[in-house]
Coordinates of C-alpha atoms in Angstrom, one line a residue:
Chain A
X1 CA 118.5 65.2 118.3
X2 CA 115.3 66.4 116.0
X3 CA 116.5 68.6 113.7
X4 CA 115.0 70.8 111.1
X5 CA 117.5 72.9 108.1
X6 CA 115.7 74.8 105.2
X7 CA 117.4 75.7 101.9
X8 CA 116.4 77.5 98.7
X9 CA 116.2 80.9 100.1
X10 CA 117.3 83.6 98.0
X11 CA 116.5 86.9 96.0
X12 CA 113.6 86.6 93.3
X13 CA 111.9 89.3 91.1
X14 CA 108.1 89.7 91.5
X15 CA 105.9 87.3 89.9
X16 CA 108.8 84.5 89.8
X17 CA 109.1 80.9 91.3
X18 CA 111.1 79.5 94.1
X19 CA 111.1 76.2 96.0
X20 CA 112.4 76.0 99.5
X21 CA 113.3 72.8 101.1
X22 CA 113.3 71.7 104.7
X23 CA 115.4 68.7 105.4
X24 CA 114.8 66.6 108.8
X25 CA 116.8 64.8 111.2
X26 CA 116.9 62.5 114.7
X27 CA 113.0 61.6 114.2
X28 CA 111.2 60.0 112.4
X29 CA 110.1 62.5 109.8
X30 CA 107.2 60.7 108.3
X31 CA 105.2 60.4 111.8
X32 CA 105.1 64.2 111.9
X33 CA 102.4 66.8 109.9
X34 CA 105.0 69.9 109.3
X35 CA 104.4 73.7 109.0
X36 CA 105.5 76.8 107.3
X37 CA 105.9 79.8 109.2
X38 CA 107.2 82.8 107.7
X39 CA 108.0 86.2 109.6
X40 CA 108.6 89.6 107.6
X41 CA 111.3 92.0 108.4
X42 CA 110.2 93.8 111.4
X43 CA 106.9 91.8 111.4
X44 CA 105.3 89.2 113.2
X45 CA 104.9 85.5 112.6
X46 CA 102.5 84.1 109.9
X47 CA 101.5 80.8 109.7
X48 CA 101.9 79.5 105.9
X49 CA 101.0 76.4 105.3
X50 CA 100.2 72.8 107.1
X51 CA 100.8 69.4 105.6
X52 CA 99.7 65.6 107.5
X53 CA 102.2 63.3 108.1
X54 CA 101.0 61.6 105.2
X55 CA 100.6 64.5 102.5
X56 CA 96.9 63.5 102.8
X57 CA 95.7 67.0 104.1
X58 CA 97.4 70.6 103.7
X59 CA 95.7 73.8 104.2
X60 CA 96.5 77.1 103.3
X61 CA 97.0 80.8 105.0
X62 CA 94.7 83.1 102.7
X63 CA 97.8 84.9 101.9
X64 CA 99.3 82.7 100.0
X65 CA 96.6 80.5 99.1
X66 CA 96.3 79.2 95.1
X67 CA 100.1 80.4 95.3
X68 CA 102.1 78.5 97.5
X69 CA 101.9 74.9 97.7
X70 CA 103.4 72.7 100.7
X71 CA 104.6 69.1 99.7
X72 CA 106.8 66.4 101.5
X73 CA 108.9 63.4 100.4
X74 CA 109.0 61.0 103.3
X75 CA 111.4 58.7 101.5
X76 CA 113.8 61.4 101.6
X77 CA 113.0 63.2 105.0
X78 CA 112.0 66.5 103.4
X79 CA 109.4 69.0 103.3
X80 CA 108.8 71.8 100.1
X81 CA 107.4 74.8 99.7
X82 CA 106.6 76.0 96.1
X83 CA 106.1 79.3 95.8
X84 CA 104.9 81.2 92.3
X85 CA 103.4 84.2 91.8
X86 CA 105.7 85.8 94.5
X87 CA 104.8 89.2 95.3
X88 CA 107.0 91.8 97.3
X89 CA 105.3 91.1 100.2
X90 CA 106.2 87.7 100.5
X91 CA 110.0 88.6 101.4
X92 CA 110.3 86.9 104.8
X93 CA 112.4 84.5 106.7
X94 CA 110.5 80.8 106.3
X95 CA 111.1 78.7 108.7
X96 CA 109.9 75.1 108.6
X97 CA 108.5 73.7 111.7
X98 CA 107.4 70.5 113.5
X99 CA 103.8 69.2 114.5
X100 CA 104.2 66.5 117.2
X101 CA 101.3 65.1 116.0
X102 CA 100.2 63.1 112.2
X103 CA 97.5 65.8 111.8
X104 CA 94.0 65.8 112.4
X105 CA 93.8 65.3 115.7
X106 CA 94.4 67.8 118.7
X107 CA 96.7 70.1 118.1
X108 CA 99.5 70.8 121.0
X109 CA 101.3 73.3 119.1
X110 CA 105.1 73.2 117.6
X111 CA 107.5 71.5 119.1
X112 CA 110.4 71.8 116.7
X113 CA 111.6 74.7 114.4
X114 CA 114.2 75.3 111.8
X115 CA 116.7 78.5 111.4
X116 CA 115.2 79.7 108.6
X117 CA 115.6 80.5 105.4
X118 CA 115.2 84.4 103.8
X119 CA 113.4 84.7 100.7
X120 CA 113.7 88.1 98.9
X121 CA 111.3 89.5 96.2
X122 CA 112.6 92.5 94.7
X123 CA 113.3 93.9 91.1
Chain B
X1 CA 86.8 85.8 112.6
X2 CA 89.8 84.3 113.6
X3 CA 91.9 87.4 113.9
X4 CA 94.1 87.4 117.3
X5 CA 94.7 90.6 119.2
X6 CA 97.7 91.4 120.8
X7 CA 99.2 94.3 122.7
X8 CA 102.1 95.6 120.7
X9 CA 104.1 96.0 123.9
X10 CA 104.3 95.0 127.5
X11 CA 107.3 96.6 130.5
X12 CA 107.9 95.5 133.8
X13 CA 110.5 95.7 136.0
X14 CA 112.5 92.5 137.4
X15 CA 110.7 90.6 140.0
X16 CA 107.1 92.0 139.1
X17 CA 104.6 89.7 137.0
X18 CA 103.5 90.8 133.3
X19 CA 100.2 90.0 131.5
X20 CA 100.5 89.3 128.0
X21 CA 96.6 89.4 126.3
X22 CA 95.7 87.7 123.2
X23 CA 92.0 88.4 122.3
X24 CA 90.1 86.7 119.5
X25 CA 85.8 86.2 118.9
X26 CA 86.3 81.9 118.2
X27 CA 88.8 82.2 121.1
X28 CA 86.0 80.2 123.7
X29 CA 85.7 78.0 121.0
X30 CA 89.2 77.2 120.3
X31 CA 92.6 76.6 122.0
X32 CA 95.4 79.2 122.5
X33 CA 99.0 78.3 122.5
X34 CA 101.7 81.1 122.9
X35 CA 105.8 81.1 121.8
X36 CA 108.3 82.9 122.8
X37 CA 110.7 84.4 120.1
X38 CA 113.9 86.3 121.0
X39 CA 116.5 87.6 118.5
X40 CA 118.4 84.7 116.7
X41 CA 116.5 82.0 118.0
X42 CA 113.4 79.7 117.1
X43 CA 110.6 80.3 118.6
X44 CA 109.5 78.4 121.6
X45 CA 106.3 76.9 123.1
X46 CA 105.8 78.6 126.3
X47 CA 101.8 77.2 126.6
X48 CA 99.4 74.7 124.5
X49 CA 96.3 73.8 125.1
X50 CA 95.1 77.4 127.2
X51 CA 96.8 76.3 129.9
X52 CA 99.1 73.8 129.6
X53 CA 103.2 74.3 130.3
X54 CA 105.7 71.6 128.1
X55 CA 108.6 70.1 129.8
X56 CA 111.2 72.3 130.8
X57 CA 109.1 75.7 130.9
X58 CA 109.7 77.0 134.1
X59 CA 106.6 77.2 136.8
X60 CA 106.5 81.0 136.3
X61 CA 104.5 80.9 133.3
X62 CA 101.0 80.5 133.4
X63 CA 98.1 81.2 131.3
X64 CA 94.4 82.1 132.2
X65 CA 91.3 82.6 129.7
X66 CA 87.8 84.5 130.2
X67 CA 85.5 85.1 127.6
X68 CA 87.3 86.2 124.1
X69 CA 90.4 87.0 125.9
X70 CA 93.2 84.6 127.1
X71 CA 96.0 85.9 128.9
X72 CA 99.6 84.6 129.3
X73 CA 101.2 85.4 133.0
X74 CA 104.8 85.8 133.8
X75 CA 105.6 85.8 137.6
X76 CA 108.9 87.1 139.0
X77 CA 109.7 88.2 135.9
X78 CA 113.1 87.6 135.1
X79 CA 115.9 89.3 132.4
X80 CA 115.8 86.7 130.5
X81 CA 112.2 86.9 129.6
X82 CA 112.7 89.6 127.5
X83 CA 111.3 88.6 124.0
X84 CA 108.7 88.9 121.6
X85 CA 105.8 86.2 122.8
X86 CA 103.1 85.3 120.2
X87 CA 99.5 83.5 120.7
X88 CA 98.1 81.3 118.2
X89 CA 95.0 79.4 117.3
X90 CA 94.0 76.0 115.6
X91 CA 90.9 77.5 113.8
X92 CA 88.2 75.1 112.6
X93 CA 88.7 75.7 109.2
X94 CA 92.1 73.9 109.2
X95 CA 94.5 77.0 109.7
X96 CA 96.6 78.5 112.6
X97 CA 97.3 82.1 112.8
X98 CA 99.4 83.8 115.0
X99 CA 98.5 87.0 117.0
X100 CA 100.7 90.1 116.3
X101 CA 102.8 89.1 119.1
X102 CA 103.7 91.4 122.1
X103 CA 107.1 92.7 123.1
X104 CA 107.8 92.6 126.3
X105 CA 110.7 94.5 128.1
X106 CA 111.9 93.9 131.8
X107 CA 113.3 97.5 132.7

């Protein structure tokens, strides 16, 4: 069955890098756009990031935008999400997250998520 | 804008029906799709589309929109649908934000 399994999470002082992967399985990963959806302790949800199937397209929350930057290898079933610059606010639990559609079209929502991953900036 | 509004919180008791709002100014122009999040677990997609249930959501959820308001109806409530529940949006300018999701609690 589809299945979605981040990694890279961990603690990181302000103003540092971290990249988090999201490896899928039981689809066909490259049909898919993908999504990063992060959700602060004792916060909401917040959309991140979106990539097409094809790594043609990717837009950008404002948050994190000229920060963050969502990438995919399709030869290798993964999704990334480099993150620089990271700022105390950016501690969250990321979770990466399945479009059933290529992107571009009409969206239907997400169909798929991950567990999550935590990401920690502190000093 | 493309800011969603939510009710921090929502209670009912067993059996009654709760209304969850989500209100946003591009809402008439865009559509709403709402999750459900409980403790532990992914998310789920309760609605897409406004109005439209996926495969394997039961029958007692249902969603309604007027205006700059669209509003996600549980009927019978049942224990189990206690959880966080979150709208979102597929904005024009590419982006999908989430609403600041709505606790409900069956007493």
């Amino acid at each position: 069955q589809e299945q979605l399994v981040e990694s890279g999470g961990g603690v990181v002082r302000p103003g540092r890098s971290l990249r988090l992967s999201c490896a899928g399985s039981g689809f066909t990963f490259s049909a898919y756009a993908m999504h990063w959806v992060r959700q602060a302790p004792g916060k909401g949800l917040e959309w991140v990031a979106v990539l097409a199937y094809d790594g043609s397209n990717q837009y950008y929350a404002d948050s994190v935008k000229g920060r963050f930057t969502i990438s995919r290898d399709n030869s290798n079933n993964t999704l990334y999400l480099q993150m620089n610059s990271l700022r105390a606010e950016d501690t969250a639990v990321y979770y990466c997250a399945r479009d059933p559609t290529p992107f571009g079209g009409l969206y239907l929502g997400i169909d798929y998520w991950g567990q999550g991953t935590l990401v920690t900036v502190s000093s | 804008s493309n800011e969603l509004t939510q009710p921090p919180s929502v209670s009912v008791s067993p059996g009654e029906t709760a209304r969850i709002t989500c209100s946003g100014d591009a809402l008439p122009q865009q559509y709403t799709y709402w999750y459900q999040l409980k403790a532990g677990q992914a998310p789920v997609l309760v609605m897409y589309k406004d109005t439209e249930r996926p495969s394997g959501i039961p029958y007692r959820f249902s969603a309604s929109s007027s205006g700059t308001t669209v509003t996600l109806t549980i009927s019978g409530v049942q224990a189990e649908d206690e959880a966080d529940y979150y709208c979102q949006s597929a904005d024009i300018s590419g982006t999908y934000p989430f609403g600041g999701g709505t606790k409900l609690t069956v007493l």
